[in-house]
Amino acid sequence: MYYFDTSAIVPLFLNESTTEEVERFVLGLSDGELAVSHWTGVEFSSLLAREVRMGGLSSSDALRVDEFFSRVIVESFVTFLCNARRF
């Protein structure tokens, strides 16, 4: 299983210099090998909001990308739920 931090998964949804490389890597994996944490969605939405504030994305484009992100995560990724324990 491969865990994707938010920064590693962003190139799948926004055009970046590493987009082709990340896409190629992900397409080479089998079903069930992709994982993110529950926080990835929160961090991704925050990144999109920052892009809107800075003028890199329109609000409508950010919503479209966020909806696509959510659909891909549900359909293709295992999501780890965060759990805090006191020792």
XYZ file of N, CA and C in Angstrom:
261
model
N 0.850 -1.173 0.000
C 0.000 0.000 0.000
C 0.897 1.238 0.000
N 0.476 2.252 -0.723
C 1.217 3.506 -0.819
C 0.371 4.631 -0.219
N 0.930 5.274 0.784
C 0.256 6.400 1.424
C 0.644 7.682 0.701
N -0.348 8.478 0.345
C -0.109 9.746 -0.337
C -0.397 10.903 0.599
N 0.618 11.648 0.928
C 0.462 12.903 1.644
C -0.246 13.869 0.698
N -0.855 14.882 1.245
C -1.587 15.850 0.414
C -0.702 16.426 -0.688
N 0.524 16.796 -0.339
C 1.412 17.402 -1.337
C 1.746 16.429 -2.467
N 1.716 15.145 -2.192
C 2.015 14.145 -3.222
C 0.833 13.882 -4.140
N -0.356 14.172 -3.663
C -1.551 13.869 -4.443
C -2.046 15.075 -5.262
N -1.659 16.260 -4.864
C -2.107 17.476 -5.558
C -1.835 17.426 -7.063
N -0.669 16.947 -7.522
C -0.420 16.927 -8.971
C -1.393 16.067 -9.777
N -2.163 15.220 -9.114
C -3.184 14.454 -9.831
C -4.397 15.317 -10.172
N -4.532 16.446 -9.493
C -5.732 17.273 -9.633
C -5.460 18.691 -10.130
N -4.239 19.156 -9.933
C -3.837 20.475 -10.429
C -2.571 20.297 -11.253
N -2.476 21.009 -12.337
C -1.316 20.886 -13.208
C -0.066 21.452 -12.530
N 0.890 20.569 -12.279
C 2.162 20.956 -11.668
C 3.292 20.307 -12.452
N 4.505 20.675 -12.129
C 5.655 20.136 -12.861
C 5.780 18.619 -12.720
N 5.245 18.045 -11.659
C 5.353 16.601 -11.434
C 4.087 15.827 -11.823
N 3.120 16.488 -12.439
C 1.844 15.850 -12.756
C 2.016 14.569 -13.572
N 2.761 14.617 -14.659
C 2.919 13.440 -15.514
C 3.592 12.296 -14.766
N 4.600 12.601 -13.987
C 5.318 11.576 -13.228
C 4.412 10.909 -12.186
N 3.648 11.716 -11.469
C 2.738 11.176 -10.452
C 1.637 10.355 -11.113
N 1.069 10.837 -12.206
C 0.042 10.087 -12.918
C 0.571 8.734 -13.377
N 1.767 8.724 -13.931
C 2.374 7.485 -14.412
C 2.559 6.492 -13.255
N 3.019 6.985 -12.118
C 3.221 6.135 -10.950
C 1.900 5.545 -10.464
N 0.897 6.387 -10.316
C -0.404 5.943 -9.805
C -1.060 4.948 -10.764
N -0.969 5.198 -12.056
C -1.582 4.290 -13.029
C -0.914 2.919 -13.034
N 0.313 2.837 -12.534
C 1.021 1.569 -12.459
C 0.673 0.749 -11.231
N -0.143 1.286 -10.345
C -0.513 0.584 -9.119
C -1.818 -0.182 -9.299
N -1.984 -1.214 -8.494
C -3.206 -2.017 -8.524
C -4.261 -1.414 -7.604
N -5.502 -1.828 -7.795
C -6.586 -1.403 -6.912
C -6.236 -1.749 -5.469
N -6.586 -0.872 -4.569
C -6.350 -1.120 -3.150
C -4.975 -0.735 -2.662
N -4.125 -0.210 -3.544
C -2.765 0.164 -3.136
C -2.632 1.649 -2.795
N -3.682 2.412 -2.961
C -3.629 3.849 -2.744
C -4.280 4.205 -1.415
N -3.592 5.023 -0.622
C -4.145 5.398 0.676
C -3.871 6.865 0.978
N -4.811 7.464 1.687
C -4.682 8.834 2.195
C -5.234 8.840 3.615
N -5.014 9.922 4.320
C -5.634 10.046 5.636
C -6.902 10.889 5.512
N -7.711 10.834 6.539
C -8.924 11.642 6.586
C -8.581 13.127 6.439
N -7.432 13.527 6.940
C -7.022 14.940 6.897
C -6.664 15.409 5.495
N -6.407 14.490 4.585
C -6.021 14.873 3.225
C -7.099 15.730 2.568
N -8.348 15.383 2.757
C -9.441 16.173 2.181
C -9.494 17.574 2.738
N -9.270 17.705 4.030
C -9.263 19.025 4.667
C -8.104 19.862 4.118
N -6.937 19.251 4.054
C -5.759 19.969 3.553
C -5.919 20.342 2.079
N -6.509 19.445 1.296
C -6.698 19.720 -0.124
C -7.668 20.885 -0.322
N -8.757 20.882 0.401
C -9.719 21.991 0.302
C -9.084 23.307 0.732
N -8.247 23.267 1.750
C -7.544 24.459 2.203
C -6.595 24.981 1.122
N -5.917 24.066 0.450
C -5.020 24.460 -0.638
C -5.803 25.131 -1.761
N -6.960 24.572 -2.098
C -7.784 25.176 -3.148
C -8.259 26.569 -2.745
N -8.653 26.725 -1.485
C -9.096 28.044 -1.005
C -7.968 29.059 -1.110
N -6.756 28.634 -0.787
C -5.603 29.532 -0.914
C -5.389 29.917 -2.373
N -5.519 28.950 -3.282
C -5.357 29.241 -4.709
C -6.397 30.257 -5.191
N -7.615 30.151 -4.690
C -8.656 31.117 -5.053
C -8.285 32.497 -4.517
N -7.880 32.562 -3.252
C -7.501 33.858 -2.661
C -6.347 34.513 -3.408
N -5.411 33.706 -3.896
C -4.227 34.240 -4.570
C -4.450 34.448 -6.067
N -5.637 34.082 -6.568
C -5.961 34.304 -7.970
C -5.506 33.201 -8.911
N -5.056 32.080 -8.373
C -4.612 30.975 -9.213
C -5.744 30.124 -9.751
N -6.902 30.169 -9.093
C -8.090 29.424 -9.514
C -9.325 30.279 -9.283
N -10.312 30.115 -10.134
C -11.592 30.759 -9.872
C -12.350 29.927 -8.852
N -13.320 30.512 -8.216
C -14.127 29.778 -7.245
C -14.824 28.586 -7.887
N -15.348 28.782 -9.083
C -16.059 27.684 -9.756
C -15.104 26.552 -10.131
N -13.896 26.890 -10.567
C -12.907 25.846 -10.873
C -12.493 25.102 -9.611
N -12.316 25.830 -8.516
C -11.934 25.197 -7.250
C -13.019 24.227 -6.788
N -14.275 24.608 -6.911
C -15.375 23.710 -6.535
C -15.400 22.466 -7.413
N -15.177 22.659 -8.696
C -15.156 21.529 -9.632
C -14.016 20.571 -9.289
N -12.835 21.106 -9.025
C -11.682 20.271 -8.675
C -11.922 19.561 -7.348
N -12.497 20.262 -6.375
C -12.761 19.660 -5.064
C -13.765 18.512 -5.175
N -14.791 18.684 -5.988
C -15.768 17.608 -6.198
C -15.127 16.410 -6.883
N -14.284 16.660 -7.883
C -13.585 15.591 -8.571
C -12.650 14.860 -7.596
N -11.915 15.631 -6.795
C -11.025 15.055 -5.779
C -11.812 14.120 -4.852
N -12.928 14.586 -4.339
C -13.734 13.783 -3.417
C -14.191 12.486 -4.064
N -14.614 12.569 -5.308
C -15.077 11.378 -6.024
C -13.939 10.376 -6.228
N -12.775 10.858 -6.621
C -11.623 9.977 -6.844
C -11.189 9.323 -5.540
N -11.166 10.082 -4.471
C -10.742 9.527 -3.176
C -11.689 8.406 -2.747
N -12.973 8.636 -2.850
C -13.953 7.623 -2.448
C -13.839 6.378 -3.324
N -13.654 6.563 -4.612
C -13.648 5.442 -5.552
C -12.327 4.676 -5.607
N -11.204 5.344 -5.323
C -9.912 4.727 -5.612
C -8.936 4.621 -4.447
N -9.209 5.278 -3.346
C -8.256 5.314 -2.240
C -8.843 4.711 -0.967
N -7.989 4.091 -0.197
C -8.335 3.703 1.170
C -8.075 4.939 2.014
N -9.011 5.281 2.893
C -8.839 6.460 3.743
C -8.634 6.027 5.185
N -7.491 6.402 5.738
C -7.193 6.107 7.134
C -7.814 7.185 8.013
N -8.536 6.758 9.020
C -9.097 7.702 9.979
C -8.066 7.952 11.068
N -7.910 9.206 11.428
C -6.936 9.572 12.446
C -7.496 9.222 13.824
N -6.629 8.802 14.693
C -7.035 8.380 16.014
C -5.986 8.863 17.005
N -6.421 9.533 18.022
C -5.494 9.995 19.043
C -5.635 9.104 20.270
N -4.522 8.642 20.770
C -4.520 7.834 21.995
C -3.547 8.443 22.971
N -3.903 8.330 24.199
C -2.981 8.754 25.246
C -2.308 7.511 25.795
N -1.031 7.596 25.934
C -0.265 6.448 26.444
C 0.102 6.648 27.880
